[in-house]
CSV table of C-alpha atoms and ligand atoms in Angstrom, one decimal:
chain,number,residue,atom,x,y,z
N,1,MET,CA,-11.8,19.6,-0.6
N,2,LEU,CA,-10.0,16.6,0.8
N,3,LYS,CA,-10.5,15.9,4.5
N,4,LEU,CA,-8.3,13.5,6.3
N,5,TYR,CA,-8.0,12.1,9.8
N,6,ASN,CA,-4.7,13.3,11.1
N,7,SER,CA,-3.2,11.1,13.8
N,8,LEU,CA,-1.1,14.0,15.0
N,9,SER,CA,-4.1,16.2,15.9
N,10,ARG,CA,-6.5,13.2,16.4
N,11,ALA,CA,-9.1,15.1,14.3
N,12,ILE,CA,-10.4,15.3,10.8
N,13,GLU,CA,-8.7,18.2,9.0
N,14,THR,CA,-8.9,19.8,5.6
N,15,PHE,CA,-5.9,19.0,3.6
N,16,LYS,CA,-3.8,22.0,2.7
N,17,PRO,CA,-0.6,21.3,0.7
N,18,ILE,CA,2.5,23.2,1.7
N,19,LYS,CA,3.3,23.9,-2.0
N,20,LYS,CA,0.7,24.2,-4.7
N,21,SER,CA,3.1,22.8,-7.2
N,22,GLU,CA,3.7,19.4,-5.6
N,23,VAL,CA,2.5,17.3,-2.6
N,24,GLY,CA,5.3,15.6,-0.7
N,25,PHE,CA,4.1,12.1,0.3
N,26,TYR,CA,6.1,9.3,2.1
N,27,SER,CA,5.0,5.8,2.9
N,28,CYS,CA,7.1,3.3,4.9
N,29,GLY,CA,7.8,0.4,2.6
N,30,PRO,CA,8.7,-3.3,3.0
N,31,THR,CA,11.6,-5.0,4.7
N,32,VAL,CA,12.8,-7.2,1.9
N,33,TYR,CA,13.7,-10.4,3.7
N,34,ASP,CA,10.6,-12.3,2.7
N,35,ASN,CA,7.3,-11.8,0.7
N,36,VAL,CA,4.9,-9.2,2.0
N,37,HIS,CA,1.6,-10.5,3.2
N,38,VAL,CA,-1.9,-9.3,2.3
N,39,GLY,CA,-2.0,-7.3,5.6
N,40,ASN,CA,1.0,-5.3,4.5
N,41,LEU,CA,-0.8,-4.8,1.1
N,42,ARG,CA,-3.9,-3.4,2.8
N,43,THR,CA,-1.8,-0.5,4.2
N,44,LEU,CA,-0.1,-0.1,0.8
N,45,ILE,CA,-3.6,0.0,-0.9
N,46,LEU,CA,-4.5,2.8,1.5
N,47,ALA,CA,-1.4,4.8,0.5
N,48,ASP,CA,-2.3,4.1,-3.2
N,49,VAL,CA,-6.0,5.3,-2.7
N,50,LEU,CA,-4.7,8.5,-1.1
N,51,HIS,CA,-2.2,8.9,-3.9
N,52,ARG,CA,-5.0,8.4,-6.5
N,53,VAL,CA,-7.4,10.8,-4.8
N,54,LEU,CA,-4.8,13.5,-4.7
N,55,LYS,CA,-4.3,13.0,-8.4
N,56,PHE,CA,-8.0,12.9,-9.0
N,57,ASP,CA,-8.2,16.3,-7.3
N,58,GLY,CA,-5.7,17.6,-9.8
N,59,LEU,CA,-2.6,17.7,-7.5
N,60,LYS,CA,0.9,16.8,-8.5
N,61,ILE,CA,2.6,14.4,-6.1
N,62,ASN,CA,6.1,13.2,-5.3
N,63,PHE,CA,5.5,9.8,-3.8
N,64,VAL,CA,8.4,8.2,-2.0
N,65,MET,CA,8.5,4.7,-0.6
N,66,ASN,CA,11.6,3.2,1.0
N,67,ILE,CA,12.9,-0.3,0.7
N,68,THR,CA,14.4,-1.5,4.0
N,69,ASP,CA,17.3,-3.7,3.1
N,70,VAL,CA,19.4,-3.2,6.2
N,71,GLY,CA,19.2,-3.3,9.9
N,72,HIS,CA,15.6,-4.2,10.7
N,73,LEU,CA,15.9,-6.3,13.8
N,74,THR,CA,13.3,-9.0,14.7
N,75,SER,CA,12.2,-6.7,17.5
N,76,ASP,CA,11.1,-3.1,17.1
N,77,GLY,CA,13.4,-2.3,20.1
N,78,ASP,CA,17.1,-2.4,19.8
N,79,SER,CA,17.8,-6.1,20.0
N,80,GLY,CA,17.3,-9.4,18.2
N,81,GLN,CA,18.6,-10.8,15.0
N,82,ASP,CA,18.7,-8.6,11.9
N,83,LYS,CA,15.8,-9.9,9.7
N,84,MET,CA,17.9,-9.3,6.6
N,85,GLU,CA,20.7,-11.5,7.7
N,86,LYS,CA,18.7,-14.7,8.6
N,87,ASN,CA,20.4,-17.6,6.9
N,88,ALA,CA,23.0,-15.3,5.2
N,89,LYS,CA,26.7,-15.7,5.4
N,90,THR,CA,28.1,-12.9,3.2
N,91,VAL,CA,27.1,-9.5,2.0
N,92,GLU,CA,26.3,-11.0,-1.4
N,93,ASP,CA,23.9,-13.4,0.3
N,94,VAL,CA,22.1,-10.5,2.0
N,95,MET,CA,21.9,-8.5,-1.2
N,96,ALA,CA,20.6,-11.5,-3.2
N,97,VAL,CA,17.8,-11.9,-0.7
N,98,ALA,CA,17.0,-8.2,-0.9
N,99,LYS,CA,16.9,-8.3,-4.7
N,100,LYS,CA,14.7,-11.4,-4.8
N,101,TYR,CA,12.1,-10.0,-2.4
N,102,THR,CA,12.3,-6.5,-3.9
N,103,ASP,CA,11.4,-7.9,-7.3
N,104,ALA,CA,8.6,-10.0,-5.7
N,105,PHE,CA,7.3,-6.9,-3.9
N,106,LEU,CA,7.3,-4.9,-7.1
N,107,ALA,CA,5.4,-7.7,-8.9
N,108,ASP,CA,2.8,-7.8,-6.0
N,109,ILE,CA,2.1,-4.1,-6.1
N,110,LYS,CA,1.7,-4.2,-9.8
N,111,ALA,CA,-0.7,-7.0,-9.6
N,112,ILE,CA,-3.0,-5.0,-7.3
N,113,ASN,CA,-2.6,-1.8,-9.3
N,114,ILE,CA,-0.6,0.3,-6.9
N,115,LEU,CA,0.8,3.2,-8.9
N,116,THR,CA,4.5,2.9,-8.9
N,117,PRO,CA,6.1,5.4,-6.4
N,118,ASP,CA,8.2,8.2,-8.0
N,119,GLN,CA,11.1,7.1,-5.8
N,120,LEU,CA,11.9,3.7,-4.3
N,121,PRO,CA,15.1,4.5,-2.3
N,122,LYS,CA,17.0,1.6,-0.6
N,123,ALA,CA,18.4,2.1,2.9
N,124,SER,CA,21.7,0.5,1.8
N,125,ASP,CA,22.2,3.2,-0.8
N,126,HIS,CA,21.8,6.0,1.7
N,127,ILE,CA,24.2,5.1,4.5
N,128,LYS,CA,26.1,8.4,4.0
N,129,GLU,CA,22.9,10.5,4.4
N,130,GLN,CA,22.1,8.5,7.6
N,131,ILE,CA,25.6,9.0,9.1
N,132,GLU,CA,25.4,12.8,8.3
N,133,MET,CA,22.1,13.0,10.1
N,134,ILE,CA,23.3,11.1,13.1
N,135,GLN,CA,26.5,13.2,13.4
N,136,SER,CA,24.4,16.4,13.3
N,137,LEU,CA,22.1,15.0,16.0
N,138,ILE,CA,25.1,14.3,18.2
N,139,ASP,CA,26.4,17.9,17.5
N,140,LYS,CA,23.1,19.4,18.4
N,141,GLY,CA,22.9,17.4,21.7
N,142,PHE,CA,20.1,15.1,20.7
N,143,ALA,CA,22.2,11.9,20.5
N,144,TYR,CA,25.2,10.4,22.4
N,145,GLU,CA,27.8,7.8,21.7
N,146,SER,CA,28.0,4.8,24.1
N,147,THR,CA,30.2,1.7,24.0
N,148,ASP,CA,28.0,-0.3,21.7
N,149,ALA,CA,25.9,2.2,19.9
N,150,VAL,CA,24.9,5.8,19.2
N,151,TYR,CA,21.6,6.5,21.0
N,152,PHE,CA,18.9,9.2,20.5
N,153,ASP,CA,18.2,10.9,23.8
N,154,ILE,CA,14.4,11.0,24.0
N,155,SER,CA,14.5,13.5,26.9
N,156,LYS,CA,15.9,16.1,24.5
N,157,ALA,CA,13.0,15.7,22.0
N,158,LYS,CA,10.3,18.3,22.2
N,159,ASP,CA,7.1,16.4,23.1
N,160,TYR,CA,8.5,13.0,22.2
N,161,THR,CA,5.1,11.2,22.4
N,162,LYS,CA,3.0,13.7,20.6
N,163,LEU,CA,1.9,11.3,17.9
N,164,ILE,CA,0.6,8.7,20.3
N,165,GLY,CA,-0.9,11.3,22.6
N,166,GLN,CA,0.0,9.6,25.9
N,167,ASN,CA,2.9,9.4,28.3
N,168,LEU,CA,5.3,6.5,28.0
N,169,GLU,CA,4.6,5.5,31.5
N,170,ASP,CA,0.9,5.2,30.7
N,171,MET,CA,1.4,3.2,27.6
N,172,LYS,CA,0.7,-0.5,27.6
N,173,LEU,CA,3.8,-1.9,25.9
N,174,GLY,CA,3.0,-4.8,23.7
N,175,ALA,CA,5.3,-7.5,22.3
N,176,ARG,CA,6.4,-5.3,19.4
N,177,GLN,CA,7.1,-2.4,21.7
N,178,GLU,CA,9.3,-3.8,24.5
N,179,VAL,CA,11.9,-1.8,26.2
N,180,VAL,CA,15.4,-3.0,26.4
N,181,LYS,CA,17.0,-2.4,29.7
N,182,ASP,CA,20.5,-1.3,28.8
N,183,PRO,CA,23.0,0.2,31.3
N,184,ASN,CA,24.5,2.2,28.5
N,185,LYS,CA,21.3,4.2,27.9
N,186,HIS,CA,20.4,7.4,29.6
N,187,ASN,CA,16.7,6.6,29.4
N,188,ASP,CA,15.1,3.2,28.8
N,189,HIS,CA,13.3,4.4,25.7
N,190,ASP,CA,16.4,5.9,24.1
N,191,PHE,CA,16.7,4.2,20.7
N,192,VAL,CA,19.6,3.2,18.5
N,193,LEU,CA,20.7,5.4,15.6
N,194,TRP,CA,23.9,3.4,14.9
N,195,PHE,CA,24.9,-0.1,16.0
N,196,LYS,CA,28.6,-0.7,16.5
N,197,THR,CA,29.7,-4.1,15.3
N,198,VAL,CA,31.0,-5.0,18.7
N,199,GLY,CA,29.6,-7.3,21.4
N,200,ARG,CA,26.2,-8.7,20.4
N,201,TYR,CA,26.6,-7.4,16.8
N,202,GLU,CA,30.2,-8.4,16.4
N,203,HIS,CA,29.3,-10.8,13.6
N,204,HIS,CA,26.9,-8.6,11.8
N,205,ILE,CA,27.5,-9.0,8.1
N,206,GLN,CA,26.4,-5.6,6.6
N,207,ARG,CA,28.7,-3.0,8.0
N,208,TRP,CA,30.0,0.4,7.1
N,209,GLN,CA,32.7,2.8,8.3
N,210,SER,CA,31.5,5.7,10.4
N,211,PRO,CA,32.9,8.3,12.8
N,212,TRP,CA,31.9,5.8,15.6
N,213,GLY,CA,33.8,2.8,14.1
N,214,GLU,CA,32.3,0.0,11.9
N,215,GLY,CA,28.7,-0.6,12.2
N,216,PHE,CA,25.2,-0.3,10.7
N,217,PRO,CA,22.3,2.1,11.1
N,218,GLY,CA,19.3,1.6,13.4
N,219,TRP,CA,16.0,1.0,11.7
N,220,HIS,CA,14.3,4.4,12.2
N,221,ILE,CA,17.0,6.7,10.8
N,222,GLU,CA,16.6,5.5,7.2
N,223,CYS,CA,13.1,7.0,6.9
N,224,SER,CA,14.3,10.3,8.3
N,225,ALA,CA,17.3,10.5,6.1
N,226,MET,CA,15.6,9.3,2.9
N,227,SER,CA,12.4,11.4,3.3
N,228,ARG,CA,14.7,14.4,3.8
N,229,LYS,CA,16.7,13.7,0.7
N,230,TYR,CA,13.7,13.3,-1.6
N,231,LEU,CA,11.1,15.5,0.0
N,232,GLY,CA,12.9,18.0,2.2
N,233,ASP,CA,12.8,18.7,5.9
N,234,HIS,CA,9.1,19.5,6.0
N,235,PHE,CA,6.5,17.7,3.8
N,236,ASP,CA,2.8,17.0,3.6
N,237,LEU,CA,1.9,13.4,4.2
N,238,HIS,CA,3.2,10.2,5.8
N,239,VAL,CA,1.3,6.9,5.7
N,240,GLY,CA,1.7,3.6,7.5
N,241,GLY,CA,-0.1,1.0,9.5
N,242,VAL,CA,-1.3,1.8,13.1
N,243,ASP,CA,1.5,-0.4,14.6
N,244,LEU,CA,4.1,2.0,13.2
N,245,LYS,CA,2.9,5.0,15.3
N,246,PHE,CA,5.1,3.8,18.0
N,247,PRO,CA,8.0,3.4,18.1
N,248,HIS,CA,8.8,3.9,14.4
N,249,HIS,CA,7.0,7.1,13.4
N,250,THR,CA,7.5,8.6,16.9
N,251,ASN,CA,11.2,8.1,16.4
N,252,GLU,CA,11.2,9.5,12.9
N,253,ILE,CA,9.6,12.7,14.2
N,254,ALA,CA,12.1,12.9,17.1
N,255,GLN,CA,15.1,12.5,14.7
N,256,SER,CA,13.8,14.7,11.9
N,257,GLU,CA,12.6,17.6,14.1
N,258,GLY,CA,15.7,17.4,16.2
N,259,PHE,CA,17.8,17.6,13.1
N,260,SER,CA,15.9,20.5,11.3
N,261,GLY,CA,14.3,22.3,14.2
N,262,LYS,CA,11.1,22.4,12.1
N,263,GLN,CA,7.9,20.5,11.9
N,264,PHE,CA,8.6,17.2,10.0
N,265,VAL,CA,5.2,16.1,8.5
N,266,ASN,CA,1.8,18.0,8.5
N,267,TYR,CA,-0.5,15.0,8.2
N,268,TRP,CA,0.0,11.5,9.6
N,269,ILE,CA,-2.4,8.9,8.1
N,270,HIS,CA,-2.6,5.4,9.8
N,271,GLY,CA,-4.4,2.4,8.4
N,272,GLU,CA,-6.0,-0.2,10.7
N,273,HIS,CA,-5.0,-3.8,10.5
N,274,LEU,CA,-6.1,-6.7,8.5
N,275,LEU,CA,-7.1,-9.4,10.9
N,276,ILE,CA,-7.4,-13.1,10.5
N,277,ASP,CA,-9.5,-15.1,13.0
N,278,GLN,CA,-9.9,-11.8,14.8
N,279,GLY,CA,-6.1,-11.5,15.4
N,280,LYS,CA,-3.6,-9.3,13.5
N,281,MET,CA,-2.2,-10.9,10.4
N,282,ALA,CA,1.6,-10.9,11.1
N,283,LYS,CA,4.6,-12.8,10.0
N,284,SER,CA,5.5,-13.4,13.6
N,285,GLU,CA,2.1,-15.0,14.3
N,286,GLY,CA,2.5,-17.4,11.4
N,287,ASN,CA,-1.1,-16.6,10.3
N,288,PHE,CA,-0.2,-14.7,7.1
N,289,MET,CA,-1.1,-15.1,3.5
N,290,THR,CA,0.7,-13.8,0.5
N,291,LEU,CA,-0.8,-12.5,-2.7
N,292,GLN,CA,0.5,-15.7,-4.4
N,293,THR,CA,-1.7,-17.8,-2.0
N,294,VAL,CA,-4.7,-15.8,-3.3
N,295,ILE,CA,-3.6,-16.2,-7.0
N,296,ASP,CA,-3.0,-20.0,-6.4
N,297,LYS,CA,-6.6,-20.3,-5.4
N,298,GLY,CA,-7.7,-18.9,-8.8
N,299,ILE,CA,-8.7,-15.5,-7.4
N,300,ASN,CA,-7.9,-12.3,-9.2
N,301,PRO,CA,-5.5,-10.2,-7.1
N,302,LEU,CA,-7.8,-7.2,-7.8
N,303,ALA,CA,-10.6,-9.0,-6.0
N,304,TYR,CA,-8.4,-8.5,-2.9
N,305,ARG,CA,-8.1,-4.8,-3.7
N,306,TYR,CA,-11.9,-4.7,-4.1
N,307,LEU,CA,-12.3,-6.3,-0.7
N,308,THR,CA,-10.1,-3.8,1.0
N,309,LEU,CA,-12.1,-0.9,-0.6
N,310,THR,CA,-15.3,-2.2,1.0
N,311,SER,CA,-14.1,-1.3,4.5
N,312,HIS,CA,-13.0,2.0,5.7
N,313,TYR,CA,-9.2,2.3,6.3
N,314,ARG,CA,-9.7,3.3,9.9
N,315,SER,CA,-11.7,0.1,10.7
N,316,LYS,CA,-10.2,-3.3,11.2
N,317,LEU,CA,-11.0,-5.8,8.5
N,318,ASN,CA,-11.3,-9.5,9.2
N,319,PHE,CA,-10.0,-11.6,6.3
N,320,THR,CA,-12.0,-14.7,5.3
N,321,TRP,CA,-12.0,-16.8,2.1
N,322,ASP,CA,-15.8,-16.3,2.0
N,323,SER,CA,-15.5,-12.5,2.0
N,324,LEU,CA,-12.7,-12.7,-0.7
N,325,THR,CA,-14.9,-15.0,-2.8
N,326,ALA,CA,-17.8,-12.5,-2.5
N,327,ALA,CA,-15.5,-9.7,-3.6
N,328,GLN,CA,-14.4,-11.8,-6.6
N,329,ASN,CA,-18.1,-12.3,-7.5
N,330,ALA,CA,-18.9,-8.7,-7.2
N,331,LEU,CA,-15.9,-7.7,-9.3
N,332,ASN,CA,-16.9,-10.3,-12.0
N,333,ASN,CA,-20.4,-8.9,-12.0
N,334,LEU,CA,-19.0,-5.5,-12.5
N,335,TYR,CA,-16.8,-6.7,-15.4
N,336,GLN,CA,-19.7,-8.6,-16.9
N,337,GLU,CA,-22.0,-5.6,-16.6
N,338,ILE,CA,-19.7,-3.1,-18.3
N,339,SER,CA,-18.4,-5.4,-20.9
N,340,SER,CA,-21.3,-4.8,-23.3
N,341,TYR,CA,-21.5,-1.0,-22.7
N,342,PRO,CA,-20.9,1.1,-25.8
N,343,ASN,CA,-18.4,4.0,-25.4
N,344,GLU,CA,-18.3,7.7,-26.2
N,345,GLY,CA,-20.7,8.7,-23.5
N,346,LYS,CA,-20.4,11.6,-21.0
N,347,THR,CA,-19.9,11.4,-17.3
N,348,ILE,CA,-23.1,11.6,-15.2
N,349,GLN,CA,-22.6,14.8,-13.1
N,350,GLU,CA,-24.8,13.7,-10.2
N,351,PHE,CA,-22.9,10.5,-9.6
N,352,SER,CA,-19.6,12.0,-10.4
N,353,ALA,CA,-20.0,14.7,-7.8
N,354,ALA,CA,-21.3,12.2,-5.2
N,355,PHE,CA,-18.3,9.9,-5.8
N,356,LYS,CA,-15.8,12.8,-5.6
N,357,ASP,CA,-17.4,13.9,-2.3
N,358,ALA,CA,-17.2,10.4,-0.8
N,359,VAL,CA,-13.6,9.7,-1.7
N,360,ASN,CA,-12.6,13.2,-0.4
N,361,ASP,CA,-14.4,12.6,2.9
N,362,ASP,CA,-11.5,10.9,4.7
N,363,LEU,CA,-11.3,8.3,1.8
N,364,ASP,CA,-14.7,6.9,2.3
N,365,MET,CA,-14.3,4.1,-0.2
N,366,PRO,CA,-17.2,1.9,1.0
N,367,LYS,CA,-19.4,4.8,0.2
N,368,GLY,CA,-17.6,5.3,-3.2
N,369,ILE,CA,-18.3,1.6,-4.0
N,370,ALA,CA,-22.0,2.0,-3.0
N,371,ILE,CA,-22.3,5.1,-5.3
N,372,MET,CA,-20.7,3.1,-8.1
N,373,TRP,CA,-23.3,0.3,-7.9
N,374,ASP,CA,-26.2,2.9,-7.6
N,375,MET,CA,-24.9,4.5,-10.8
N,376,ILE,CA,-24.7,1.1,-12.6
N,377,LYS,CA,-28.2,0.3,-11.5
N,378,SER,CA,-29.6,3.7,-12.5
N,379,ASP,CA,-31.5,4.3,-15.7
N,380,ASN,CA,-28.9,6.4,-17.4
N,381,SER,CA,-27.6,5.4,-20.8
N,382,GLU,CA,-25.0,2.6,-20.9
N,383,GLN,CA,-22.5,4.8,-22.7
N,384,ASP,CA,-22.8,7.5,-20.0
N,385,LYS,CA,-22.4,4.9,-17.3
N,386,LEU,CA,-19.2,3.6,-19.0
N,387,ALA,CA,-17.7,7.1,-19.1
N,388,THR,CA,-18.6,7.6,-15.5
N,389,ILE,CA,-17.2,4.4,-14.3
N,390,PHE,CA,-13.9,4.9,-16.1
N,391,GLU,CA,-13.7,8.2,-14.2
N,392,PHE,CA,-14.3,6.4,-10.9
N,393,ASP,CA,-11.7,3.8,-11.8
N,394,LYS,CA,-9.0,6.4,-11.6
N,395,VAL,CA,-9.4,6.0,-7.9
N,396,LEU,CA,-10.7,2.5,-7.6
N,397,GLY,CA,-7.9,1.0,-9.7
N,398,LEU,CA,-9.9,-2.1,-10.8
N,399,ASP,CA,-8.6,-2.2,-14.4
N,400,LEU,CA,-12.1,-1.5,-15.8
N,401,GLU,CA,-10.8,0.1,-19.0
N,402,LYS,CA,-8.4,-2.7,-19.7
N,403,VAL,CA,-11.1,-5.4,-19.1
N,404,TRP,CA,-13.5,-3.5,-21.3
N,405,MET,CA,-10.9,-3.2,-24.1
N,406,THR,CA,-9.9,-6.8,-23.9
N,407,ASN,CA,-13.6,-7.8,-24.3
N,408,LYS,CA,-13.8,-5.8,-27.5
N,409,GLU,CA,-11.0,-7.8,-29.0
N,410,ILE,CA,-12.9,-10.9,-29.9
N,411,PRO,CA,-10.7,-13.8,-31.2
N,412,VAL,CA,-11.2,-14.7,-34.9
N,413,GLU,CA,-12.3,-18.2,-34.1
N,414,VAL,CA,-15.0,-16.8,-31.8
N,415,SER,CA,-16.3,-14.3,-34.4
N,416,ASN,CA,-16.3,-17.1,-37.0
N,417,LEU,CA,-18.4,-19.3,-34.7
N,418,VAL,CA,-20.9,-16.5,-34.3
N,419,LYS,CA,-21.1,-16.1,-38.1
N,420,ASP,CA,-21.6,-19.9,-38.4
N,421,ARG,CA,-24.3,-19.8,-35.8
N,422,ASP,CA,-26.1,-16.8,-37.5
N,423,ASN,CA,-26.0,-18.8,-40.8
N,424,ALA,CA,-27.5,-21.9,-39.0
N,425,ARG,CA,-30.3,-19.8,-37.6
N,426,THR,CA,-31.0,-18.2,-41.0
N,427,VAL,CA,-31.7,-21.7,-42.4
N,428,ARG,CA,-33.5,-22.7,-39.1
N,429,ASP,CA,-30.9,-25.3,-38.2
N,430,PHE,CA,-31.5,-24.9,-34.5
N,431,ALA,CA,-29.7,-28.1,-33.5
N,432,LYS,CA,-26.5,-26.7,-35.1
N,433,SER,CA,-27.1,-23.2,-33.6
N,434,ASP,CA,-27.4,-24.7,-30.1
N,435,GLU,CA,-24.3,-26.8,-30.6
N,436,ILE,CA,-22.4,-23.6,-31.5
N,437,ARG,CA,-23.8,-21.8,-28.5
N,438,LYS,CA,-22.3,-24.6,-26.3
N,439,GLN,CA,-18.9,-24.2,-28.1
N,440,LEU,CA,-19.0,-20.5,-27.5
N,441,GLU,CA,-19.8,-21.0,-23.8
N,442,GLU,CA,-16.8,-23.3,-23.5
N,443,LYS,CA,-14.7,-20.5,-24.8
N,444,GLY,CA,-16.1,-18.2,-22.2
N,445,TYR,CA,-18.7,-16.3,-24.3
N,446,GLU,CA,-22.4,-16.0,-24.0
N,447,VAL,CA,-24.7,-15.2,-27.0
N,448,ASP,CA,-27.9,-13.2,-26.7
N,449,ASP,CA,-30.3,-13.1,-29.6
N,450,THR,CA,-31.8,-9.6,-29.7
N,451,PRO,CA,-34.0,-7.8,-32.2
N,452,ASP,CA,-30.8,-5.9,-33.2
N,453,GLY,CA,-29.0,-9.1,-34.0
N,454,THR,CA,-26.7,-11.4,-32.1
N,455,LYS,CA,-24.9,-9.9,-29.0
N,456,LEU,CA,-21.8,-11.5,-27.7
N,457,LYS,CA,-20.7,-11.2,-24.0
N,458,LYS,CA,-17.6,-12.4,-22.4
N,459,LYS,CA,-18.4,-14.3,-19.2
N,460,PHE,CA,-16.6,-13.4,-16.0
N,461,ARG,CA,-16.8,-16.3,-13.6
F,501,AMP,P1,6.3,-4.5,8.6
F,501,AMP,O1,6.9,-5.3,7.5
F,501,AMP,O2,5.7,-5.2,9.7
F,501,AMP,O3,7.2,-3.3,9.0
F,501,AMP,O4,5.0,-3.8,7.9
F,501,AMP,C1,5.0,-3.0,6.7
F,501,AMP,C2,3.7,-2.2,6.6
F,501,AMP,O5,2.6,-3.0,6.7
F,501,AMP,C3,3.6,-1.2,7.8
F,501,AMP,O6,3.0,0.0,7.4
F,501,AMP,C4,2.7,-2.0,8.8
F,501,AMP,O7,2.0,-1.1,9.6
F,501,AMP,C5,1.8,-2.7,7.8
F,501,AMP,N1,1.2,-3.9,8.4
F,501,AMP,C6,1.8,-4.9,9.0
F,501,AMP,N2,0.8,-5.9,9.3
F,501,AMP,C7,-0.4,-5.4,8.9
F,501,AMP,C8,-1.7,-5.9,9.0
F,501,AMP,N3,-2.0,-7.1,9.6
F,501,AMP,N4,-2.7,-5.2,8.5
F,501,AMP,C9,-2.4,-4.0,7.9
F,501,AMP,N5,-1.2,-3.4,7.8
F,501,AMP,C10,-0.2,-4.2,8.3
F,502,ZN,ZN1,9.4,4.4,8.0
């Protein structure tokens, strides 16, 4: 039984899907104006681990992740430059930037084995749905039109701050959570549903016709409109980083529940941040690293995935090159270890059950990793260990089967060298056999002379 910490109730709860046939699952995706950083990827790996655990438990999932390609301002409030329009002059420029970074994002998530979402809707393809929702919010008295925008009236929302569990007055508002004092607003915290391209946004490039004149949607409405379209008014799970609890997820709840009159999401899962030098990794801080930086240092992107699995998602994780190198070494040791295992074994029940319990216990991946190493070090047969670790890898996503298969495909020149070396040993030409051993090492292979004959191992370093 899957147990998860639900930010909404601030407690660990047993996960009960709304429908047995399919779990509805939404994760806030990237704003495609630049490459994502490894901090963003930590949160996406959390979503992926949850996705994989649900599948591991035999559930069917509809996993939706949005692509923000419109209207995300540099501030999380209602002001600032639109990130998408930095350096752009025309709509074509904006869409070219969006395409470039959407492709880069898809390549990144593939490199760290994030299962492709079932739907990847773009905000710019769902303007009609956003306008319809805003109109309905106005009709129902949750929103009002002002001279420069349509605002959501937070005083009309039922328990507006239920996700953060404190009053707005008691909240310490950080840089990402500032309030814009605007004489057009009824309450300081009212947020924009639709920006009119007048005044401060007169020159905004992306604009659409609406009942309130030309303009563009606020950042929060896209997630409400697209989750509704693909998952319905009420669905199971919503994931994001802790910084999105307020204002983004708080506003999603206000919009969606105002619109439907029903509960929006049953379980809200929030991942802690990746830190660097003990501060949050963020674009705005200029302290971020992309996956490409990791690859350029000769590190396997999956070593970064492994690193994130060694800390619990609700704990902060401080990024250092030393810890990433240690993760790379651990992953190489794992690859090395399993590469010579024979197949056709059976899963080891004791370890399989312990692993399943750990990952279902609020996604306790550090414990899952520890169980995996205990299993590797146990005195079970190698073929049973292989079957068991392939089972674990459905959740871990470390490419174990692929690495094991590749290792079986020994290049012809390597197997010829092994034959030559065996022949040299038969005629006791040890100088030649040592020479061939060196050649094999240069090609990344190690030979072991065992009573059962020569064993070849690919080296992972
Ligand atoms: P953003 O592009 O800032 O909206 O972030 C996209 C996703 O990455 C959100 O779920 C954020 O909460 C998450 N995120 C941003 N920075 C970090 C970080 N340093 N560590 C973990 N997650 C982050
Ligand atoms: Zn969102």
